[in-house]
Coordinates of C-alpha atoms in Angstrom, one line a residue:
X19 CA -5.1 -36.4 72.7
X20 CA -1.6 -36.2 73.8
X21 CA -0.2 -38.2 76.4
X22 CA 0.0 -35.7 78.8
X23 CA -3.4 -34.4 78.4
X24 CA -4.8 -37.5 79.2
X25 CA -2.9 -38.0 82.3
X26 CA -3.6 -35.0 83.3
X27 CA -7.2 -35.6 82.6
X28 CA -7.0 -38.6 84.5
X29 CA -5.4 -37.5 87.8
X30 CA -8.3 -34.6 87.5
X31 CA -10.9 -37.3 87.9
X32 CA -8.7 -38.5 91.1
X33 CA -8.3 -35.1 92.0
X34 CA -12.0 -34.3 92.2
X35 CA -12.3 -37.7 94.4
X36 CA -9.6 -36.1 96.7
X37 CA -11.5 -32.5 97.3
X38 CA -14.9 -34.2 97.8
X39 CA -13.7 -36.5 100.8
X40 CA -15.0 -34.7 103.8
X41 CA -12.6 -36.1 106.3
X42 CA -9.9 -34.6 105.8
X43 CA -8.0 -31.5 105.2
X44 CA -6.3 -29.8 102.8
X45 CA -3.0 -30.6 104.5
X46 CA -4.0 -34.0 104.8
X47 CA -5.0 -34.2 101.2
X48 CA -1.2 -32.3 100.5
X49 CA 0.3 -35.6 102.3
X50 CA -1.5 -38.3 101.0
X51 CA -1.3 -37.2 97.6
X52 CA 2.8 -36.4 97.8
X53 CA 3.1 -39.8 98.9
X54 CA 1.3 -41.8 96.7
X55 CA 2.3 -40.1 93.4
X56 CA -0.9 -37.8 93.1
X57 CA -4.1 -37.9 93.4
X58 CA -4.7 -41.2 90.9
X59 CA -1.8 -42.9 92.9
X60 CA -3.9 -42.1 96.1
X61 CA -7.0 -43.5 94.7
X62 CA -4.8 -47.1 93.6
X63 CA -2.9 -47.3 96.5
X64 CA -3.9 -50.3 99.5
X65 CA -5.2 -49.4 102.6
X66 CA -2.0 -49.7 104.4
X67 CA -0.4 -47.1 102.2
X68 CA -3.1 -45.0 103.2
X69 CA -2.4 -45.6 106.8
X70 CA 1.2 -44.0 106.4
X71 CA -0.1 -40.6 106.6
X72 CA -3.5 -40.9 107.7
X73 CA -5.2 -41.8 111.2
X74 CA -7.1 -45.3 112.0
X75 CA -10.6 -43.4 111.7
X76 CA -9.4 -41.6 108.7
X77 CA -8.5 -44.7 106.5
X78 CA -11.9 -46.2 107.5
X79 CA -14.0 -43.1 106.4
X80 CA -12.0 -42.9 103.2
X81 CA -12.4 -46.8 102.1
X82 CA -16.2 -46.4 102.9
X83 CA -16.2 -43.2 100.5
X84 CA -14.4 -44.6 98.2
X85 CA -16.4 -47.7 97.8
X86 CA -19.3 -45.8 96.9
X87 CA -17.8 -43.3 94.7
X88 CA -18.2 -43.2 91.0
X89 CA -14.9 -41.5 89.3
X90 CA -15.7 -40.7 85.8
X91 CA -19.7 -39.8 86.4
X92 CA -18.8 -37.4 89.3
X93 CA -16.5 -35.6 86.8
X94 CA -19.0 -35.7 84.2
X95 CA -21.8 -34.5 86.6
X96 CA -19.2 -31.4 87.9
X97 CA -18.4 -30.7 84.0
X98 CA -21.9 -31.1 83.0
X99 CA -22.4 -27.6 85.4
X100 CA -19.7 -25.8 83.9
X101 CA -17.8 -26.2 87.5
X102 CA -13.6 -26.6 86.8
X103 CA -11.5 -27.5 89.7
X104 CA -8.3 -25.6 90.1
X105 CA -5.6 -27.4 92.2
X106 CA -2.6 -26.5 93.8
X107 CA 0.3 -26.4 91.8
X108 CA -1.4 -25.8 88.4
X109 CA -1.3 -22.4 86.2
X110 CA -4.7 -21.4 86.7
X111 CA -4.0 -21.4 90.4
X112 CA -4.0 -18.0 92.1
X113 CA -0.6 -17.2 93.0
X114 CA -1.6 -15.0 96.0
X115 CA -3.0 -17.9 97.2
X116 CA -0.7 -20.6 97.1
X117 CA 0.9 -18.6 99.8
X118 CA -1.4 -18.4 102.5
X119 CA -1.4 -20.8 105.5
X120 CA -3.8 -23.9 105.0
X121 CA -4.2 -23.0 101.4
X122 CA -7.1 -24.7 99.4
X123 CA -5.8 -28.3 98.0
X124 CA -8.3 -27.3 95.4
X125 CA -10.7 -24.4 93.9
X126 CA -14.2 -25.7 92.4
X127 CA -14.9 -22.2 89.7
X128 CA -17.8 -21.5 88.5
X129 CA -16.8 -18.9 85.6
X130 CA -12.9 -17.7 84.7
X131 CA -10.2 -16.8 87.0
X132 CA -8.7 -15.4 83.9
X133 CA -7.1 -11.9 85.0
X134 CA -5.6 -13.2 88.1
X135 CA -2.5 -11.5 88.1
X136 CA -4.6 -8.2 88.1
X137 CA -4.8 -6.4 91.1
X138 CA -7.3 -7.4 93.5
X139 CA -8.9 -5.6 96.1
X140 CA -11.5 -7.6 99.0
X141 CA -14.5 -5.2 100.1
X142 CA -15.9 -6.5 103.0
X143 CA -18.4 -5.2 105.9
X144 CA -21.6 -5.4 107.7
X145 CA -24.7 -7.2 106.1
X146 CA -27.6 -5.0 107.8
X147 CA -25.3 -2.1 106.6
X148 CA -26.7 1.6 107.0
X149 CA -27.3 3.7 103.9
X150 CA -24.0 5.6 104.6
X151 CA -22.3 2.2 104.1
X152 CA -24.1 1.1 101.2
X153 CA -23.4 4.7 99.7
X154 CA -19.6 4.0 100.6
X155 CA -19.6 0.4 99.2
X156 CA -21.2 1.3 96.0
X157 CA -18.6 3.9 94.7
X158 CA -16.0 1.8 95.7
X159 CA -16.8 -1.0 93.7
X160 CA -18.5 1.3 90.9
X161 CA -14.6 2.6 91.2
X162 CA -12.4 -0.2 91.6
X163 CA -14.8 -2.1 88.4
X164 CA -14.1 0.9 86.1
X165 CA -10.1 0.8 86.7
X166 CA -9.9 -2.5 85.6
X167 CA -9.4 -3.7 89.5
X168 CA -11.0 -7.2 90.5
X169 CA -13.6 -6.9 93.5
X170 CA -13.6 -9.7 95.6
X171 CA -15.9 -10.6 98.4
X172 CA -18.2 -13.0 99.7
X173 CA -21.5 -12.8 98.1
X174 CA -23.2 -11.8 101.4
X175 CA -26.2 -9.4 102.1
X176 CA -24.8 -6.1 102.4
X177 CA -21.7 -4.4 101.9
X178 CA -20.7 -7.6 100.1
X179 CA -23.3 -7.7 97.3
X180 CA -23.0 -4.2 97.0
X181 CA -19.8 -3.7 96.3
X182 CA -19.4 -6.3 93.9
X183 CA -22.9 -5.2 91.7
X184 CA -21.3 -2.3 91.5
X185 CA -17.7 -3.3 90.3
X186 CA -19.6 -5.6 87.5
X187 CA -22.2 -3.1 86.9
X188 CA -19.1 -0.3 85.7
X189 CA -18.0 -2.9 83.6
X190 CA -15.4 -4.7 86.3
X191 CA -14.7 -8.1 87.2
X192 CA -15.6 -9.7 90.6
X193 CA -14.9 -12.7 92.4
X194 CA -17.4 -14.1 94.8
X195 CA -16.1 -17.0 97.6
X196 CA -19.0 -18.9 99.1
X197 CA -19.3 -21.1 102.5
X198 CA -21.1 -23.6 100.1
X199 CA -20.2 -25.4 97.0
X200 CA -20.6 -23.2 93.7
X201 CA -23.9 -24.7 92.4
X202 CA -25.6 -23.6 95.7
X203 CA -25.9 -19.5 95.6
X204 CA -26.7 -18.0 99.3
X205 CA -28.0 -15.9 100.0
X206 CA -31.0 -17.5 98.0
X207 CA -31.8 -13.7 96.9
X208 CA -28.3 -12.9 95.6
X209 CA -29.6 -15.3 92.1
X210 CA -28.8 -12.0 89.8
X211 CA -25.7 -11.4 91.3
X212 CA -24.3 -14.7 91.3
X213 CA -25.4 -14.9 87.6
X214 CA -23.6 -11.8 86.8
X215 CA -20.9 -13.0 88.1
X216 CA -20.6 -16.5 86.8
X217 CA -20.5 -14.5 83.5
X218 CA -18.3 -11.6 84.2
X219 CA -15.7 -13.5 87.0
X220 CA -16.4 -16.8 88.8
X221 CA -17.9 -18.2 92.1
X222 CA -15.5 -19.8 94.2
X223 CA -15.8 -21.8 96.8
X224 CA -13.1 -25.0 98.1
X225 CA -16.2 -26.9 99.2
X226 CA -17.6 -29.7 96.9
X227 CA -20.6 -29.4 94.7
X228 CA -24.0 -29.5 97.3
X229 CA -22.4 -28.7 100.0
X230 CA -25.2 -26.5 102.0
X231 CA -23.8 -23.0 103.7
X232 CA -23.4 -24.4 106.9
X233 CA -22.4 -21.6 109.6
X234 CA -19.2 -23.0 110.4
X235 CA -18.0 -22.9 106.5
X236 CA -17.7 -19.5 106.6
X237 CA -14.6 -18.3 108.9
X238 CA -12.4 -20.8 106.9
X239 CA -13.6 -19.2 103.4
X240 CA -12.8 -15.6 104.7
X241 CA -9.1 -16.7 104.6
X242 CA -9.7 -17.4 101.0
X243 CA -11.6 -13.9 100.3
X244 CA -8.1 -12.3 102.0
X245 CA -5.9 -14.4 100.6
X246 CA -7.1 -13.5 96.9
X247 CA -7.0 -9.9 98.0
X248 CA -3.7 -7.4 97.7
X249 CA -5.8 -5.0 100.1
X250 CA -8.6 -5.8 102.7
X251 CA -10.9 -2.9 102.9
X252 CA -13.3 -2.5 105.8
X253 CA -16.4 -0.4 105.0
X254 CA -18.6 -1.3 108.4
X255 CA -18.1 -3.6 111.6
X256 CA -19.2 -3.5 114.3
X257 CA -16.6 -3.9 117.2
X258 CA -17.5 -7.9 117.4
X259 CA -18.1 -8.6 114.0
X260 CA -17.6 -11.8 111.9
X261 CA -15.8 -9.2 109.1
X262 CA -13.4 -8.6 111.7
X263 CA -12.1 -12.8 111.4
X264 CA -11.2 -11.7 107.7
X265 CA -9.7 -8.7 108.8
X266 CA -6.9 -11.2 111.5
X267 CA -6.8 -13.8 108.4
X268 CA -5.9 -11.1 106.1
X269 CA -3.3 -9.4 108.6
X270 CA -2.1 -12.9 108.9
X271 CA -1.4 -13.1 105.5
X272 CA 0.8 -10.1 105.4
X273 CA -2.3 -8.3 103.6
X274 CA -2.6 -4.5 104.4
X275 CA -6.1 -3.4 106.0
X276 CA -8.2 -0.3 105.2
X277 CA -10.9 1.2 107.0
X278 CA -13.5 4.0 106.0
X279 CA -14.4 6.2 108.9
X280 CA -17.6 6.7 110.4
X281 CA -18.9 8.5 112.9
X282 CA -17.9 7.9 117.0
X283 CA -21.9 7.7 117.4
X284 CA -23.2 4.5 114.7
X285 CA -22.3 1.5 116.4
X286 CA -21.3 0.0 112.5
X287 CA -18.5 2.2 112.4
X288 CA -17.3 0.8 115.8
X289 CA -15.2 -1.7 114.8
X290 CA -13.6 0.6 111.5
X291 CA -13.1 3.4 114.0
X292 CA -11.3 0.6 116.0
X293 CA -9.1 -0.7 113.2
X294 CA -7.7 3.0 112.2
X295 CA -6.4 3.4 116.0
X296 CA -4.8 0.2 115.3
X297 CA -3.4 1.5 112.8
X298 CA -5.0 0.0 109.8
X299 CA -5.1 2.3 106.7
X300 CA -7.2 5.4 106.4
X301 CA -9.5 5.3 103.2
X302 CA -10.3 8.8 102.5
X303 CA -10.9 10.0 98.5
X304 CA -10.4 7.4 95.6
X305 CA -7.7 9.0 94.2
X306 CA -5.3 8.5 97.5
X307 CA -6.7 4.7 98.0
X308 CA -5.4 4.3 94.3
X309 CA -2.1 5.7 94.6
X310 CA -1.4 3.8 97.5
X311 CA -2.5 0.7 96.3
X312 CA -0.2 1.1 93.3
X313 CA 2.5 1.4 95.9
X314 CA 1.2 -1.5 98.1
X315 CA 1.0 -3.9 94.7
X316 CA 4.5 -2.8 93.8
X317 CA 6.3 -3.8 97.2
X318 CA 4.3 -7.0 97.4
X319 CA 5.8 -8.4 93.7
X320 CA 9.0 -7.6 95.3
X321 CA 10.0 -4.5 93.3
X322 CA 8.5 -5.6 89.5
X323 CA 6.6 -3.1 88.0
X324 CA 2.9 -2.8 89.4
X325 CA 0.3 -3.4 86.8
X326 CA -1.8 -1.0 88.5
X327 CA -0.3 2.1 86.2
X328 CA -2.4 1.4 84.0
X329 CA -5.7 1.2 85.5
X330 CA -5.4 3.9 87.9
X331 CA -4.1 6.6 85.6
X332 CA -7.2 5.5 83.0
X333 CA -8.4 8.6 81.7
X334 CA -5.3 11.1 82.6
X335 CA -2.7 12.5 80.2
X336 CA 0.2 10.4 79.3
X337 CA 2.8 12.5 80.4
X338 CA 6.4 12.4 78.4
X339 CA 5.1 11.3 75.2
X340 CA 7.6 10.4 72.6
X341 CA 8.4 14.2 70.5
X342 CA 7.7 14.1 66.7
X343 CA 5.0 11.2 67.5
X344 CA 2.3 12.5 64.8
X345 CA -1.3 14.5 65.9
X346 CA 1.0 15.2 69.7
X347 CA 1.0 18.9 69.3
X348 CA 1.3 20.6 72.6
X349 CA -1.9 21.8 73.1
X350 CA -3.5 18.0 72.9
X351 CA -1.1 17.3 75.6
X352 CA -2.6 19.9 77.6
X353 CA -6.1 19.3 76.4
X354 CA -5.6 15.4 77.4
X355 CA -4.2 16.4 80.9
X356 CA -7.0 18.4 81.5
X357 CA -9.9 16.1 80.8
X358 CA -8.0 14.0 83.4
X359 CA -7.8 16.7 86.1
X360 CA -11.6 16.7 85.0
X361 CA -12.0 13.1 85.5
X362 CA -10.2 12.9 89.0
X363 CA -12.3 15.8 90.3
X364 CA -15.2 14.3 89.3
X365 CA -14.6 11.2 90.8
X366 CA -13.5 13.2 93.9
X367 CA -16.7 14.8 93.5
X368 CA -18.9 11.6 93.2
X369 CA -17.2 10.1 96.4
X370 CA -18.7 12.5 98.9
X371 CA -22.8 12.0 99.9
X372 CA -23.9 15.7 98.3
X373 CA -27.1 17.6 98.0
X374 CA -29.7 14.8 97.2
X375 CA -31.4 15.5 94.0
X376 CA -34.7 17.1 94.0
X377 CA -37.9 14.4 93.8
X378 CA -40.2 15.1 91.4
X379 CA -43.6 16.3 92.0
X380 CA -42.9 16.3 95.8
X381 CA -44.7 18.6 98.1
X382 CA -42.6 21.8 98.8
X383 CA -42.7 20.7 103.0
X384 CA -41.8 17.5 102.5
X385 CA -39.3 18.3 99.9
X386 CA -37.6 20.6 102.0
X387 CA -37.4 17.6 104.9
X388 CA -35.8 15.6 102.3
X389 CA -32.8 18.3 101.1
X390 CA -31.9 18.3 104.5
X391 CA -31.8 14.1 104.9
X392 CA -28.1 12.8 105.0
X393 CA -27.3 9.1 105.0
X394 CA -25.7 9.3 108.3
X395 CA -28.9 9.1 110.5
X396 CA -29.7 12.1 112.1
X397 CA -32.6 12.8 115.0
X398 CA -36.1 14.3 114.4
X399 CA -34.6 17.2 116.3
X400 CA -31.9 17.6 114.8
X401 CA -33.9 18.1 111.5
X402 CA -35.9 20.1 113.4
X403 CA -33.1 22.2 114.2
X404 CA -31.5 22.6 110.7
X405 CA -34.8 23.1 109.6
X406 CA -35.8 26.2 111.7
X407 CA -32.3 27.8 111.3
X408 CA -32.8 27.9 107.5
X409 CA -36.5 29.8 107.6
X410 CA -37.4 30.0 111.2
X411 CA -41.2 31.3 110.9
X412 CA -41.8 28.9 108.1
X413 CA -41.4 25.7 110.5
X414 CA -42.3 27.3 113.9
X415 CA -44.8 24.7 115.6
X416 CA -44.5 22.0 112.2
X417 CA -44.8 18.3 113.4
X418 CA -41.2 17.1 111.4
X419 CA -41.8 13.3 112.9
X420 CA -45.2 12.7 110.7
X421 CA -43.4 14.5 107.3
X422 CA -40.2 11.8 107.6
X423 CA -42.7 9.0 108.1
X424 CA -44.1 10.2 104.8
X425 CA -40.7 10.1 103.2
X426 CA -40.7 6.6 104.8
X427 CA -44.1 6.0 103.1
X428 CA -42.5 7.2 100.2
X429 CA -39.6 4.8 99.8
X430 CA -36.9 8.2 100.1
X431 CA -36.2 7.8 103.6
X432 CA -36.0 5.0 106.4
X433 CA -36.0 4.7 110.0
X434 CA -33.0 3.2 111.4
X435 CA -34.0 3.4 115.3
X436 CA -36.6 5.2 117.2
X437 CA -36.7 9.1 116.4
X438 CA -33.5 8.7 114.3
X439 CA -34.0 8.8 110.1
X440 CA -31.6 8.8 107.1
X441 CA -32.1 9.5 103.1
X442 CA -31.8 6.7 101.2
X443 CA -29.3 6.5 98.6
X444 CA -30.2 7.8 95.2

């Protein structure tokens, strides 16, 4: 091993001994490092070198950690878990995120940040989300995953967990940022998810290994889940919502903020409805959120070419293609910029909630209930309404509450408050 390997091996182990003291901070751990020589000079140095940068209490928590630390089997123990840790000033560090206030002295990975100079997009939102934002979460991520785009998010119940299934499931990557250390997944449910994306991205977290979600871990990991990011985008909030502390971190940060819409009615599009008259960004179709974001990416590397061409023109014509180039007749041009136009409509297409498909072997009543079901909840008279507009002898007198419960029964629609029902999504 070459010199510099093994130092750099050694001041690892010290480095490791750094991110697990909890008693300080990371600009505490900054300090003390930069004045000793790095983390291995830290580790060496005497008490009273300690006490140049750090407080009394602080120099008496760290000697009593210290004395019952063991260097090289900690290491061995994180390695032994396939955990890295990533510090400040290395290669492997995210760049977006060296320059965020209070950035992490350290990462712990679980999994690659390979890719990191990819764009990166943070999906965020409500965990008891409504169908409408799970629908909305789902293409997005199903979207960003299949243009090459990174989904990041924080491994939460909801829009969360959605978004980021559904990035890896199109073949994407996704980071997820937990409020615990990376061998502890929470939510306890999430297990599939957080396998998935140990192998197709990495868990992140800067808290050391068995550290327990505790509640007040998670506002200081949402500046990490921003900081990653190049856009924030809001799919539900309420108006006082804990998404809404990612949402300040992230403006903070200089990050720019979507929103999706929602109706003036559902109290989880409160706080999006909020964030547009503030003038966050308006997420409308893919194909405009793309464009834009190629723009956005541009202006923030400070003119260099965005590397989102690539991905968000996947599938459409290569326009100006070199003449004489062999097989590049005219009419595989055309045929080529068609099957994009083809692609982008049917993405366009995909994005809005439809028809739902028809259920096999469903009674004709109850089917016609269904095809009238949106995501957005609606009232039993409302359906009643629509209903009786379509065939108005045909429901005259009908008792439409006892056919949605059915539907309930039947796993195709749910209940979201009293009298008020949705489709779930297919």
């Amino acid at each position: 091993m070459r010199q510099s390997d093994g130092y750099r091996q050694q001041e690892k182990i010290y480095e490791l001994w750094l991110c697990s003291f909890p008693g300080m901070g990371n600009k505490g751990r900054c300090r003390l490092a930069e004045h000793c020589g790095g983390a291995y000079g830290a580790y060496s140095a005497s008490w009273e070198k300690w006490g140049e940068v750090l407080s009394s209490r602080q120099v008496g928590e760290l000697k009593t950690f210290t004395a019952a630390w063991k260097p090289q089997r900690a290491y061995r123990e994180m390695e032994e878990q396939g955990i890295s840790l990533v510090t400040r000033g290395e290669e492997a560090y995210p760049k977006r995120l060296a320059g965020i206030p209070d950035a992490p002295y350290g990462l712990f990975v679980r999994g690659s940040l390979e890719g990191t100079e990819q764009p990166t997009v943070a999906v965020i939102g409500a965990r008891d989300c409504s169908q409408y934002g799970a629908y909305v979460a789902e293409r997005l991520g199903a979207l960003l995953g299949s243009r090459g785009i990174t989904v990041v998010s924080g491994m939460a119940r909801g829009i969360d967990g959605i978004s980021q299934i559904a990035a890896l499931t199109a073949g994407g990557c996704s980071w997820g940022v937990l409020g615990s250390g990376v061998d502890v997944c929470y939510p306890a449910g999430h297990k599939v998810l957080y396998g998935k994306l140990v192998e197709r991205g990495a868990v992140i977290s800067e808290y050391p290994m068995g550290t327990p979600a505790r509640p007040q871990n998670f506002p200081p990991r949402n500046r990490i889940v921003s900081g990653l990011a190049d856009v924030v985008v809001v799919v539900e909030a309420r108006e006082r919502s804990g998404t809404l502390i990612t949402v300040d971190t992230a403006l903070e940060q200089g990050r720019e903020v979507y929103a999706v819409p929602g109706r003036i009615t559902d109290r989880l599009s409160d706080g999006c409805n909020r964030l547009i008259r503030q003038g966050a960004g308006l997420l409308m179709t893919p194909e405009e959120f793309l464009m834009e974001l190629e723009e956005l990416v541009g202006q923030h590397r400070n003119g260099e070419q965005s590397v989102l061409a690539h991905q968000i023109h996947k599938g459409k014509a290569q326009q100006g293609m070199e003449q004489g180039k062999e097989g590049d007749t005219r009419q595989e041009e055309e045929q080529k910029w068609e099957a994009g136009k083809e692609q982008e409509e049917k993405e366009q297409e995909e994005w809005k909630l439809g028809t739902p498909a028809p259920v096999k072997n469903l009674p004709p009543q109850l089917e016609a209930v269904y095809q009238v079901l949106d995501l957005c909840p609606r009232s039993s008279v409302q359906i009643k309404a629509e209903l009786t507009r379509q065939d108005p002898e045909g429901w005259a007198g009908k008792h439409i509450p006892a056919l949605l419960m059915r539907l309930c029964m039947e796993n195709l629609a749910e209940q979201v408050s009293p009298g008020y029902f949705c489709r779930k999504r297919d």
